[in-house]
mmCIF file of C-alpha atoms and ligand atoms in Angstrom:
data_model
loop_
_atom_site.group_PDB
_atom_site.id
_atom_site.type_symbol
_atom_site.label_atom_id
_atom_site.label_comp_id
_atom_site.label_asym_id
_atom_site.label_seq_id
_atom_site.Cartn_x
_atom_site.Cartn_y
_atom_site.Cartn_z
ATOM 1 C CA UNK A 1 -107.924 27.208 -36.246
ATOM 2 C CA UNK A 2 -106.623 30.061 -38.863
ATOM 3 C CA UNK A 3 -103.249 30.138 -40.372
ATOM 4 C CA UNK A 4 -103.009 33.598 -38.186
ATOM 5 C CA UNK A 5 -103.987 31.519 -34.976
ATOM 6 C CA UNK A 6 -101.578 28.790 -35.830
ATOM 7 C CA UNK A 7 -98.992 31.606 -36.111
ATOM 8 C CA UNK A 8 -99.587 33.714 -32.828
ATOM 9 C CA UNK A 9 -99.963 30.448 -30.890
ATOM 10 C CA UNK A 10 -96.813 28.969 -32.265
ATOM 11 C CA UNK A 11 -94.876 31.903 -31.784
ATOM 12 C CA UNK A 12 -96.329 32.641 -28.490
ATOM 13 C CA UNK A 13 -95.029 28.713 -27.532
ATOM 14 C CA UNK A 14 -91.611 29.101 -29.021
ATOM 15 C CA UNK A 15 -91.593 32.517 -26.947
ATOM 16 C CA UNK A 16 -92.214 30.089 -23.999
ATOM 17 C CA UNK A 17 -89.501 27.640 -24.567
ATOM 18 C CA UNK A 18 -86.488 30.277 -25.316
ATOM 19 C CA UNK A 19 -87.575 32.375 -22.431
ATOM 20 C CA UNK A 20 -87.432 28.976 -19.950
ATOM 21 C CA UNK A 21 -83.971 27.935 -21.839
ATOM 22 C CA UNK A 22 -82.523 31.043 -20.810
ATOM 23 C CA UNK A 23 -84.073 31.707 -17.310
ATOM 24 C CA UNK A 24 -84.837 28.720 -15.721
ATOM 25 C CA UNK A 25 -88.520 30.048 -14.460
ATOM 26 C CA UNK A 26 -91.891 30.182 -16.215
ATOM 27 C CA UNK A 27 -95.219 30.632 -14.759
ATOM 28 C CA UNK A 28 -98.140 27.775 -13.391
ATOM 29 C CA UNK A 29 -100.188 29.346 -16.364
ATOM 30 C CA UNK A 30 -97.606 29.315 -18.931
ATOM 31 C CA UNK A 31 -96.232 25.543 -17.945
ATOM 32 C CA UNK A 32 -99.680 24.615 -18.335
ATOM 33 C CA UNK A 33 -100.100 25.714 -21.788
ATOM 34 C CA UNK A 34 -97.059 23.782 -22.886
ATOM 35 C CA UNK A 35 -97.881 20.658 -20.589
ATOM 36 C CA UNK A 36 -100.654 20.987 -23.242
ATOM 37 C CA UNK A 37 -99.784 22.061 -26.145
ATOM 38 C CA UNK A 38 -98.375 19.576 -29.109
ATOM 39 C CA UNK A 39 -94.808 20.517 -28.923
ATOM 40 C CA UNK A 40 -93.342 17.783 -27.316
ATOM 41 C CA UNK A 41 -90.180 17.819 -29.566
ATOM 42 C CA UNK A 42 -89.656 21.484 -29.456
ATOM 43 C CA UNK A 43 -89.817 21.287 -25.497
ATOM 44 C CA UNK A 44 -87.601 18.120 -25.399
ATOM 45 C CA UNK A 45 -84.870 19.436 -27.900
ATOM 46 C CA UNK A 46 -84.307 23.024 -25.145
ATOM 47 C CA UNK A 47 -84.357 20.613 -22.655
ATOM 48 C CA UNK A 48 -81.726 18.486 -24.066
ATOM 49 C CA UNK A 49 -79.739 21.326 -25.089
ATOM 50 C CA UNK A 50 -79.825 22.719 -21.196
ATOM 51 C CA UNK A 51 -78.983 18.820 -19.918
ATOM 52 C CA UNK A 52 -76.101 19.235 -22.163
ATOM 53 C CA UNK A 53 -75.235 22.396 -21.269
ATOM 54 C CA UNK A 54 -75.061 21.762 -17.252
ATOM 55 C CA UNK A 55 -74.903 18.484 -17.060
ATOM 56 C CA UNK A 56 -72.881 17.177 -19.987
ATOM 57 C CA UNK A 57 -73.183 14.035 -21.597
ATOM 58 C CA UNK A 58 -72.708 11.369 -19.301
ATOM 59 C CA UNK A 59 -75.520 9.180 -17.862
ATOM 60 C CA UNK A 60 -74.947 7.915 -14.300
ATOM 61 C CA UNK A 61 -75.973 4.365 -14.095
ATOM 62 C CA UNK A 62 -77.500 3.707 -10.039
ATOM 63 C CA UNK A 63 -77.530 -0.076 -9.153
ATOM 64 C CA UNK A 64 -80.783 -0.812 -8.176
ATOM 65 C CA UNK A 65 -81.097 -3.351 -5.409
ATOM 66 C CA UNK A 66 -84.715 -3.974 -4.677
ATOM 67 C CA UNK A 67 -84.199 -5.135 -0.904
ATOM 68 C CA UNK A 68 -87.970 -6.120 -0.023
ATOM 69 C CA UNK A 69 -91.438 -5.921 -1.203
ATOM 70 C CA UNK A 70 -93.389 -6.203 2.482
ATOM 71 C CA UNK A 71 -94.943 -2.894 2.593
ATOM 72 C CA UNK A 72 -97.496 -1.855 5.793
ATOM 73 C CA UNK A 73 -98.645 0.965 3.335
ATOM 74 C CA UNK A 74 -101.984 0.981 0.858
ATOM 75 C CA UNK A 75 -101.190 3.071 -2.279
ATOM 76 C CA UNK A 76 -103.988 2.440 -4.624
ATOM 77 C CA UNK A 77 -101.346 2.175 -7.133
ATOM 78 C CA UNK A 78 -98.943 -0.153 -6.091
ATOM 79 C CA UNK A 79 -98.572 -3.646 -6.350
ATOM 80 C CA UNK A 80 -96.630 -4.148 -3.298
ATOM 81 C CA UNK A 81 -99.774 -2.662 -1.005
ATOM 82 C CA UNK A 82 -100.647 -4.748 2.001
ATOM 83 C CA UNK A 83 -103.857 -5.819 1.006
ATOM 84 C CA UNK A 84 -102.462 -7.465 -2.473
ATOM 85 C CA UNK A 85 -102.272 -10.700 -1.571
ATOM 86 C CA UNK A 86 -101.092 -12.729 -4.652
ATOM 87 C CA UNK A 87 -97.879 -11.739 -4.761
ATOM 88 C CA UNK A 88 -95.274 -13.616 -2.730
ATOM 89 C CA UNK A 89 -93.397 -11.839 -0.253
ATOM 90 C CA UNK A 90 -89.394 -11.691 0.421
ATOM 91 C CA UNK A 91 -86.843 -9.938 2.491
ATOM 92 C CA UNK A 92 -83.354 -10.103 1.378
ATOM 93 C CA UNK A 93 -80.616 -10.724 4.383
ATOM 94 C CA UNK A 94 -78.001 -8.996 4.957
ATOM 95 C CA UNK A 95 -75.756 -11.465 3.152
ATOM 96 C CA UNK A 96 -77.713 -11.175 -0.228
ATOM 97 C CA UNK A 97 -78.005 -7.381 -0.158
ATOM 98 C CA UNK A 98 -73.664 -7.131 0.637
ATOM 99 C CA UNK A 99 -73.609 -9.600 -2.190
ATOM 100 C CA UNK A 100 -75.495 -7.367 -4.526
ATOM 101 C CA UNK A 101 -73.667 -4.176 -3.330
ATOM 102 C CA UNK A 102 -70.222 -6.304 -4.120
ATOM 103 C CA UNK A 103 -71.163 -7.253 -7.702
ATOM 104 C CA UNK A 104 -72.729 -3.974 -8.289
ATOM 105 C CA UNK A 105 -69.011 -2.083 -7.442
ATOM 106 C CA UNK A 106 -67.398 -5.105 -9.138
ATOM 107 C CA UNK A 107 -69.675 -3.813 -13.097
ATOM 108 C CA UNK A 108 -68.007 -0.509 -11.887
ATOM 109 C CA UNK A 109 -71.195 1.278 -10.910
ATOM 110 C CA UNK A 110 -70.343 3.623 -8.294
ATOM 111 C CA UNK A 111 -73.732 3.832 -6.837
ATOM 112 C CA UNK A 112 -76.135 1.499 -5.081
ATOM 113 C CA UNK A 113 -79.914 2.627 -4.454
ATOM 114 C CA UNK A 114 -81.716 0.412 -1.357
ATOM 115 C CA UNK A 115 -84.876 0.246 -2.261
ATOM 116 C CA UNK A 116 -88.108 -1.549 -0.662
ATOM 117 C CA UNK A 117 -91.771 -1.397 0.808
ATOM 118 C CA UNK A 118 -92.174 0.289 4.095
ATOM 119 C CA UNK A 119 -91.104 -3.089 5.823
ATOM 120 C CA UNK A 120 -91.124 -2.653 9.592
ATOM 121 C CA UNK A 121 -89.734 -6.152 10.105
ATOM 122 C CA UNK A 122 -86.619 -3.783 8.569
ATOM 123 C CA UNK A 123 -84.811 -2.748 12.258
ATOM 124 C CA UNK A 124 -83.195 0.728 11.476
ATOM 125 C CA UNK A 125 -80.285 -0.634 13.479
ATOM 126 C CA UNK A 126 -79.815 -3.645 10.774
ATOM 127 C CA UNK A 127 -79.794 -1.092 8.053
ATOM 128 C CA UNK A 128 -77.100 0.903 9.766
ATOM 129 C CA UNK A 129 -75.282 -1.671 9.505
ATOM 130 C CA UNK A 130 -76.040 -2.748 5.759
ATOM 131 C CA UNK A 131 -75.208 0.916 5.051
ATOM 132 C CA UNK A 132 -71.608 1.108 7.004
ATOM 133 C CA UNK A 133 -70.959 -2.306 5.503
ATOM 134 C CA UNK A 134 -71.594 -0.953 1.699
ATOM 135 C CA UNK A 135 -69.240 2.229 3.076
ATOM 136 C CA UNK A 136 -66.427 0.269 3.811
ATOM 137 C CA UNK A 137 -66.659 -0.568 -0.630
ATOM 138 C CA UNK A 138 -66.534 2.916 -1.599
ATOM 139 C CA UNK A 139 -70.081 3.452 -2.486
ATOM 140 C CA UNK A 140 -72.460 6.469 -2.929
ATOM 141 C CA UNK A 141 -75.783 5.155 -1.073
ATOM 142 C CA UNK A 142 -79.342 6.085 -2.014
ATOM 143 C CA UNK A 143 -82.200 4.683 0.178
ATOM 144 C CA UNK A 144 -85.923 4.516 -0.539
ATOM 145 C CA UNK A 145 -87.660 2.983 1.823
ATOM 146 C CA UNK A 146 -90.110 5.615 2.950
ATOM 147 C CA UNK A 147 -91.466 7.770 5.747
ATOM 148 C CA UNK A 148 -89.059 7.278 8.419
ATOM 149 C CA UNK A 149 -89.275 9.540 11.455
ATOM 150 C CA UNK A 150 -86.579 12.515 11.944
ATOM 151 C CA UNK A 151 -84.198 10.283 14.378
ATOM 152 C CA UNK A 152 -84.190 6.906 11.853
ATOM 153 C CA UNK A 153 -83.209 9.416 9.263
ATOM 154 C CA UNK A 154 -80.519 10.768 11.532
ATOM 155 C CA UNK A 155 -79.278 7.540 12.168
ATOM 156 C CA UNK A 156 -79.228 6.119 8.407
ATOM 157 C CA UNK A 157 -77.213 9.349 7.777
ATOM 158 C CA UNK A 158 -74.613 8.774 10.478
ATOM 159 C CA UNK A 159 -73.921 5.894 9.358
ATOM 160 C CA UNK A 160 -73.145 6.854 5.909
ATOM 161 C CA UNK A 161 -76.171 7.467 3.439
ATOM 162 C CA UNK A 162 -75.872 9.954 0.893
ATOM 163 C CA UNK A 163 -79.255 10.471 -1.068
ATOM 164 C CA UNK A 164 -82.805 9.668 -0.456
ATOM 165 C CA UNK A 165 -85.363 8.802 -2.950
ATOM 166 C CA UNK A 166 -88.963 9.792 -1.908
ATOM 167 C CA UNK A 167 -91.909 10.928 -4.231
ATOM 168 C CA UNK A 168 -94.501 13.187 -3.060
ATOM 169 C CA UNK A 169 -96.588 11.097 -5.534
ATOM 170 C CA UNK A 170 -98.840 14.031 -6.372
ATOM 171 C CA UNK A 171 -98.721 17.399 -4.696
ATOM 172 C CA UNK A 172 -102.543 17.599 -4.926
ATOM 173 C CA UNK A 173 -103.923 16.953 -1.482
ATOM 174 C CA UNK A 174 -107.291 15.914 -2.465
ATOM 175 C CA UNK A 175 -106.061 13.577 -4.588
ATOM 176 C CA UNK A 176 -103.164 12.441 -2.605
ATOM 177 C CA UNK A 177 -105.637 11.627 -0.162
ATOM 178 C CA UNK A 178 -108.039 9.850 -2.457
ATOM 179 C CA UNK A 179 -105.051 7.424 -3.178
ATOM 180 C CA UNK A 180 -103.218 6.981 -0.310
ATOM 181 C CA UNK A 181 -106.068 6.014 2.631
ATOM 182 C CA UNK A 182 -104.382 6.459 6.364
ATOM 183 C CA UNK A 183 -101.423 8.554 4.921
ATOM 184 C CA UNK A 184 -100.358 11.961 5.533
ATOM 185 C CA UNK A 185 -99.387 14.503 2.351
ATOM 186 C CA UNK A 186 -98.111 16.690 5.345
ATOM 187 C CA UNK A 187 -95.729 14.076 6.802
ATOM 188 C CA UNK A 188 -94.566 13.125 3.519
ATOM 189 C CA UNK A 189 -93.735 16.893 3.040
ATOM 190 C CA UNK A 190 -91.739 16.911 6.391
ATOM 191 C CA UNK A 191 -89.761 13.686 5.441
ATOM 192 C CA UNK A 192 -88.907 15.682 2.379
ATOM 193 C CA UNK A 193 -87.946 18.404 4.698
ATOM 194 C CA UNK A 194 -86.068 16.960 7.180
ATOM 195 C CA UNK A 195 -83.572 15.040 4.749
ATOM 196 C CA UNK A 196 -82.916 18.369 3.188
ATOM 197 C CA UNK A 197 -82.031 19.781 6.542
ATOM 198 C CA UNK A 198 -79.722 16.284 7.027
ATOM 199 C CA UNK A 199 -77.888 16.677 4.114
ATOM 200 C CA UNK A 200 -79.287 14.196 1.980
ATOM 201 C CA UNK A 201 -78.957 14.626 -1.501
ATOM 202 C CA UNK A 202 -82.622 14.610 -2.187
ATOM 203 C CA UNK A 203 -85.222 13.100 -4.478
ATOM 204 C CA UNK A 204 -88.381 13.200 -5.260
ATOM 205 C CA UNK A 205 -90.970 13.165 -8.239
ATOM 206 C CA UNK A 206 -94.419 12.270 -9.026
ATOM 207 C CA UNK A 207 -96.224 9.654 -11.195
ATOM 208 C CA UNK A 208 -98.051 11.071 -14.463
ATOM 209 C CA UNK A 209 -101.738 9.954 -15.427
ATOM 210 C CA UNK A 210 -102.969 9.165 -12.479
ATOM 211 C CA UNK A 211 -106.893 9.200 -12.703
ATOM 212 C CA UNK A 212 -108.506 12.505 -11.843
ATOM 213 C CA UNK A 213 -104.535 14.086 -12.119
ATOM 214 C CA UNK A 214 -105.477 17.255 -14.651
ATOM 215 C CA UNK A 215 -102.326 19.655 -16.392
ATOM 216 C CA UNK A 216 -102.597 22.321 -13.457
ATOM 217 C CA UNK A 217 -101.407 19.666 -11.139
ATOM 218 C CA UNK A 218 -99.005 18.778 -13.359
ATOM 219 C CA UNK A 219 -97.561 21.976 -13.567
ATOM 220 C CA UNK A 220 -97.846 22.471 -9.133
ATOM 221 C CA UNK A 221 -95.820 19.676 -9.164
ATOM 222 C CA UNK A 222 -92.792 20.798 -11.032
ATOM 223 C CA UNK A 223 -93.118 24.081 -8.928
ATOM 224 C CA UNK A 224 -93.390 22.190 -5.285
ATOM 225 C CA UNK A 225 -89.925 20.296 -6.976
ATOM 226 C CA UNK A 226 -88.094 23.692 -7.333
ATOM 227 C CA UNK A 227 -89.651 25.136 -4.593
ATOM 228 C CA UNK A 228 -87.724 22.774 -2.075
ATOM 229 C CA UNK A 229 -84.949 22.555 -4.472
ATOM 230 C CA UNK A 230 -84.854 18.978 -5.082
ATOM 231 C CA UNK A 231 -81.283 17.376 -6.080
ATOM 232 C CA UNK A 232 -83.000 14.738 -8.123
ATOM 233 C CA UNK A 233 -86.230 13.682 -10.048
ATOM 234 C CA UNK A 234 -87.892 10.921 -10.784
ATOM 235 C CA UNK A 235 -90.897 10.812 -12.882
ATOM 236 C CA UNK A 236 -92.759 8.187 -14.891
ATOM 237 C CA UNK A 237 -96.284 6.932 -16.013
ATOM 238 C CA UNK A 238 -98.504 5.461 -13.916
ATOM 239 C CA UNK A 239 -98.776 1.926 -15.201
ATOM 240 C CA UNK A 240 -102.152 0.003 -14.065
ATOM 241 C CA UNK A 241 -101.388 -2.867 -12.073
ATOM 242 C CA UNK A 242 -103.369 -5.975 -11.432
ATOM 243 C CA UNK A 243 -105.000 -6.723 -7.997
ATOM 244 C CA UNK A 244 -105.085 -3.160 -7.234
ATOM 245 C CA UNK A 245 -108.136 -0.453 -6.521
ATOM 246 C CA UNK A 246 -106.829 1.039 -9.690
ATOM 247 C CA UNK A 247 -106.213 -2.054 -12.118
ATOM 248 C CA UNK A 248 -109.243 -1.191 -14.256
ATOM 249 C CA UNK A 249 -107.449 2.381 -15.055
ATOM 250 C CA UNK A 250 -106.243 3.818 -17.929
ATOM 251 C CA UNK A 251 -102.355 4.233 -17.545
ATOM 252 C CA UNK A 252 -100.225 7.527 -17.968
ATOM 253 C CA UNK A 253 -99.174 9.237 -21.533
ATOM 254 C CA UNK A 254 -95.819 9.131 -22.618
ATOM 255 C CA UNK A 255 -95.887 12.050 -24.114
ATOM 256 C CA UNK A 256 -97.278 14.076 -21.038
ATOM 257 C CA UNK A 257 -94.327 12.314 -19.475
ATOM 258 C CA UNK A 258 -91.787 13.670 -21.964
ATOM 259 C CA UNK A 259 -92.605 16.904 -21.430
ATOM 260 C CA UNK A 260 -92.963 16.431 -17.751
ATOM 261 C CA UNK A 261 -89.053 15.188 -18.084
ATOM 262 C CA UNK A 262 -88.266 17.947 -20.268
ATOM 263 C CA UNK A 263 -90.117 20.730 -18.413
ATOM 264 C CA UNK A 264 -88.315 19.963 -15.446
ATOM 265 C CA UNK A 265 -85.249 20.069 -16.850
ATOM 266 C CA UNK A 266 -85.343 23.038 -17.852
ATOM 267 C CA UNK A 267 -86.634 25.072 -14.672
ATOM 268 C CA UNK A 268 -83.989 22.795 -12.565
ATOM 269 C CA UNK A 269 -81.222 23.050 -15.262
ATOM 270 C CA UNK A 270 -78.623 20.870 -13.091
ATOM 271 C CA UNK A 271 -80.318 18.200 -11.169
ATOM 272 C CA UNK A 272 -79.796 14.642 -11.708
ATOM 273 C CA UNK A 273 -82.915 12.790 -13.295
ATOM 274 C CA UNK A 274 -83.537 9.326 -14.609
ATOM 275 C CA UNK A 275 -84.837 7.876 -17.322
ATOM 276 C CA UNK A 276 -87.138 5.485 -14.707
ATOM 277 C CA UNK A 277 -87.974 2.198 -15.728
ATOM 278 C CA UNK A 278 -91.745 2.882 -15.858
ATOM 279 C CA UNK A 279 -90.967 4.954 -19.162
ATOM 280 C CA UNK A 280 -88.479 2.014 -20.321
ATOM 281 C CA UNK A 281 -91.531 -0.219 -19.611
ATOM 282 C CA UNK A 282 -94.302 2.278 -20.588
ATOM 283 C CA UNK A 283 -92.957 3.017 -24.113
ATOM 284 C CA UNK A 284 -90.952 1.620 -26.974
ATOM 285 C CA UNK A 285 -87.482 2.653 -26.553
ATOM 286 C CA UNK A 286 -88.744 4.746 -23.479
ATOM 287 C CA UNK A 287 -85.256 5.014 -22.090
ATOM 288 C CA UNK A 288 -84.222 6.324 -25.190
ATOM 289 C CA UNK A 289 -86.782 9.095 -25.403
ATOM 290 C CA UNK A 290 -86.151 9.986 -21.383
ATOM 291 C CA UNK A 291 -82.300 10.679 -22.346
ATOM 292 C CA UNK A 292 -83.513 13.006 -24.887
ATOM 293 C CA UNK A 293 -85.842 14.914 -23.079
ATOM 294 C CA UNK A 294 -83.710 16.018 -20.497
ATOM 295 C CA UNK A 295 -82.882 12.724 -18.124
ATOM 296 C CA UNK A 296 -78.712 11.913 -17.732
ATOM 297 C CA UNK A 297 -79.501 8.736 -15.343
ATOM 298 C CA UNK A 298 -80.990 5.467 -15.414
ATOM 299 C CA UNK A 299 -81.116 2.941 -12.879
ATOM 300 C CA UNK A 300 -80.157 -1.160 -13.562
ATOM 301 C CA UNK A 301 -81.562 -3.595 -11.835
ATOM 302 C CA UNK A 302 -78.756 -5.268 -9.865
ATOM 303 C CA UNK A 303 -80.376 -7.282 -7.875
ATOM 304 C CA UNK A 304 -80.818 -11.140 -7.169
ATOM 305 C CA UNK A 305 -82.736 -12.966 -10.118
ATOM 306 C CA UNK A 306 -85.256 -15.045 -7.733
ATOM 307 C CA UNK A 307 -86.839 -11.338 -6.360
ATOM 308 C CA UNK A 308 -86.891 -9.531 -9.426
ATOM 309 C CA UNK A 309 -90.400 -10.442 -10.412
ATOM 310 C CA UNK A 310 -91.515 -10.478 -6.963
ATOM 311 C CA UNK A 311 -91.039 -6.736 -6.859
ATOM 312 C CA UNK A 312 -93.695 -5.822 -8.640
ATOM 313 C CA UNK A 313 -94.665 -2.432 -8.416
ATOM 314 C CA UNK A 314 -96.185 -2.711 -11.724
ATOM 315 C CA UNK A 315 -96.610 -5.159 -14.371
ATOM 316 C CA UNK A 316 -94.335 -5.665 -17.227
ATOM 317 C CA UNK A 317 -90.958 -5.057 -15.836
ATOM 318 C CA UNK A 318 -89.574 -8.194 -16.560
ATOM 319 C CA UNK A 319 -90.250 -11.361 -18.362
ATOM 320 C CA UNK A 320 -92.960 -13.836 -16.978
ATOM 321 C CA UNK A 321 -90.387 -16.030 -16.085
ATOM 322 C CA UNK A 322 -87.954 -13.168 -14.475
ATOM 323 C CA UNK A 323 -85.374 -14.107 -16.361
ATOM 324 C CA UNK A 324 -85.195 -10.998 -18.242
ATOM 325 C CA UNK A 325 -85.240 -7.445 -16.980
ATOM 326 C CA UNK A 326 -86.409 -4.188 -18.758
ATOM 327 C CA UNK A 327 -83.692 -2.638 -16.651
ATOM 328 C CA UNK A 328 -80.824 -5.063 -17.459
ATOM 329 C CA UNK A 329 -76.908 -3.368 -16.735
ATOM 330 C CA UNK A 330 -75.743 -4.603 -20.549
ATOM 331 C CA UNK A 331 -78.870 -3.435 -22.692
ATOM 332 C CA UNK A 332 -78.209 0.167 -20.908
ATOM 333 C CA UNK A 333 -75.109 0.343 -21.555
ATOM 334 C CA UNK A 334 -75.569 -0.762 -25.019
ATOM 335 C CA UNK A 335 -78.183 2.332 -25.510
ATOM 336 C CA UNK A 336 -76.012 4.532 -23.736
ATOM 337 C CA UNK A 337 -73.290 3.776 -26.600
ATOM 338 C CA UNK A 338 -76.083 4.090 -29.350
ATOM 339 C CA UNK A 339 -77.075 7.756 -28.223
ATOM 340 C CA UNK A 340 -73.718 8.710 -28.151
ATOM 341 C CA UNK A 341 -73.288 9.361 -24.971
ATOM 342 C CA UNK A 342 -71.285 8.676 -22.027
ATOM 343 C CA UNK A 343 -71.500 6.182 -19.103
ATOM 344 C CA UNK A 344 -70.466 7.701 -15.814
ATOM 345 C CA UNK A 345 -67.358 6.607 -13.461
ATOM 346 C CA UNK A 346 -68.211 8.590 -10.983
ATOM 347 C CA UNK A 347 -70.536 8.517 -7.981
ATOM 348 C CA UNK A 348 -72.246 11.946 -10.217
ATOM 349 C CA UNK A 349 -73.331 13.735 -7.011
ATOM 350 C CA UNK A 350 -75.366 16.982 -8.359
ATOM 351 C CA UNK A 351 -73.103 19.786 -9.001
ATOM 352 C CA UNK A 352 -74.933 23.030 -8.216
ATOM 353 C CA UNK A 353 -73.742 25.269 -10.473
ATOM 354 C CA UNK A 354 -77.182 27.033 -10.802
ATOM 355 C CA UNK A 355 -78.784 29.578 -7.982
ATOM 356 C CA UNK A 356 -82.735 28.636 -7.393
ATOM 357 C CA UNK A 357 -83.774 31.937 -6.926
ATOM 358 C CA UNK A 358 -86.754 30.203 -5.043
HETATM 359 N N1 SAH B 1 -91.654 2.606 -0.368
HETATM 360 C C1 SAH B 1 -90.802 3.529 -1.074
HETATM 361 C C2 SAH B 1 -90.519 3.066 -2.484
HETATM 362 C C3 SAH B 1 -91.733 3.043 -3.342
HETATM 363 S S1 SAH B 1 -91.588 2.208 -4.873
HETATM 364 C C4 SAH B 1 -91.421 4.910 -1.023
HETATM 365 O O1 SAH B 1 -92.496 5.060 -0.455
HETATM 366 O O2 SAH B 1 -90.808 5.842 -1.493
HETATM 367 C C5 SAH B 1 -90.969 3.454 -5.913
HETATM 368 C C6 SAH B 1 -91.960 4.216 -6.762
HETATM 369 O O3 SAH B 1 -92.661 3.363 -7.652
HETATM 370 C C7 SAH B 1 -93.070 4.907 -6.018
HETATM 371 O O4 SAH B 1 -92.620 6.102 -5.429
HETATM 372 C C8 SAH B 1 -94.124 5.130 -7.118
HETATM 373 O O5 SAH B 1 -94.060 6.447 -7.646
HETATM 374 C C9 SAH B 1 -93.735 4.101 -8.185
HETATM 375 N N2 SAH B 1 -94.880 3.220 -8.505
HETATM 376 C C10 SAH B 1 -95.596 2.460 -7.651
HETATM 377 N N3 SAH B 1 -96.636 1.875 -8.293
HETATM 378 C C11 SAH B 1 -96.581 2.287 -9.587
HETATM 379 C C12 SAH B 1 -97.397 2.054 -10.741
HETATM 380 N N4 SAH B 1 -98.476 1.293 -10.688
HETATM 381 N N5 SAH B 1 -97.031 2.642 -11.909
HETATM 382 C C13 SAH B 1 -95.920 3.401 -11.980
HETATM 383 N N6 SAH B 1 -95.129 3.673 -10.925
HETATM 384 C C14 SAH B 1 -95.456 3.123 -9.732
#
């Protein structure tokens, strides 16, 4: 490339970035171009300037209680699918998950997030329960546990959920249905919908390198996210995981998923969006690269030892004995401290202080 190339297409990027710092919007085309270009720490320092700038400094730390890994569902992805059959199965009680919700308010976390397989052993009325119970402590509650029909969510939300974590995964159909055999892209979309029209605070988010996943996807995916005006976002890399259709797969790009983090910060300037534990897994000091491109959450693990390395999504997220966690409360906090910034007291429900225009 000329020195005269160099110098249109540099401008022409840094064009791109102060035009989406200061208006929120940028076109499928133009997203692409950056998704692809080598910029990744011009794009990263806007978005960090717009986190800052809506959001503030403080990181809201979610407790993470990982509540079962039976899942009915196939994802090629995931460890937890039904047909994986080397990994041991649990189901916490009611007991164990009140326990974790307990020591989670007792670290001064203000948050728990239920997450778990689509377990249909799971009776919505139980959860009701679990949920009303975790209430009564004063707690913001986030569930993940999948595609639930409109009445279950209904329910959940009557009895006193907050926010709802599900991914659309990819927005791609094709490939959506390449990876998830049996499953619906629509449905997912109308779970997405309905919790909206609930009054969920709701999240979604998509992994990154997934095989035949290309830039222009990418780029559709941050869209469909600020198209249905999602409250939060969480993104990471896909990590290949053993026993799976997809083990023998190369796994996502950090850098893609910077600027994934970063571009969505700065089209959805004051959503809430974590620094996920793929990235802390994926990359050295990954959690400390997600805060800097944009993300002002992370999520510890705050769960019960003995199921920590049973929920196995993906390899590597804690020690081969379990005994250590990538997502441990203490080293985030320490790395909190280190970035200088601030650990959140408060349940840090999104603050909408910016009009979509759609
Ligand atoms: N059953 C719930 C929770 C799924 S687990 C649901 O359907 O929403 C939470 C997230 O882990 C998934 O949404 C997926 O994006 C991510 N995940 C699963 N397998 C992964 C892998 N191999 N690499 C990276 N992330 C993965």
């Amino acid at each position: 490339m000329s020195r005269i190339d160099y110098q249109i297409n540099y401008d022409y990027i840094k064009d791109l970035i102060s035009y989406l710092e200061n208006e929120h919007t940028l076109s499928k085309e133009n997203l692409v171009i950056l998704l692809k270009s080598e910029y990744t720490d011009e794009i990263c320092q806007a978005a960090d300037r717009v986190r800052k700038k809506f959001v503030g400094d403080v990181v809201h730390l979610r407790g993470l209680i990982e509540i079962s890994n039976y899942c009915c569902r196939t994802c090629y992805y995931c460890g937890l699918r039904v047909y994986n059959k080397s990994i041991k199965r649990y189901r916490m009680d009611e007991n164990e998950i009140l326990q974790c919700a307990k020591a989670t308010k007792d670290a001064g976390l203000k948050t728990v997030v239920l997450q778990g397989g689509e377990d249909k052993h799971f009776k919505i009325k139980d959860l009701c329960n679990i949920v009303e119970k975790i209430k009564d402590l004063d707690l913001s509650i986030t569930l993940s546990i999948g595609e639930l029909t409109t009445k279950e969510y209904a329910d959940l939300k009557k009895a006193g959920a907050d926010r709802y974590l599900l991914r659309i995964e990819t927005t791609n159909k094709d490939l959506y249905k390449k990876l998830h055999p049996n499953m619906s892209f629509d449905n997912r979309v109308r779970c997405l919908i309905d919790l909206k029209e609930l009054g969920y605070e709701v999240g979604t988010g998509c992994l990154i390198g997934l095989p035949g996943q290309t830039s222009d996807m990418l780029a559709e995916d941050i869209l469909f996210f600020k198209n249905i005006d999602a409250d939060m976002i969480g993104m990471g890399p896909f990590i290949p995981t053993p026993n799976t259709p997809l083990e023998n797969e190369k796994g996502g790009n950090v850098e893609i998923v910077l600027k994934m983090l970063a571009l969505t910060r700065l089209l959805l300037p004051d959503i809430n969006m974590p620094a996920t534990t793929a990235l802390g897994v994926k990359a050295d000091n990954g959690y400390i690269k997600g805060l800097r491109a944009g993300a002002n959450v992370i999520m510890p693990n705050m769960g019960l030892n003995e199921y920590k390395k049973l929920y196995a999504l993906y390899p590597g997220k804690t020690s081969d004995d379990g005994s250590k966690v990538v997502n441990d409360l203490e080293n985030i906090r320490k790395l909190i401290i280190s970035e200088n910034r601030i650990i959140g007291h408060e349940k840090g429900d999104r603050k909408k202080i910016w009009k979509n225009p759609g």
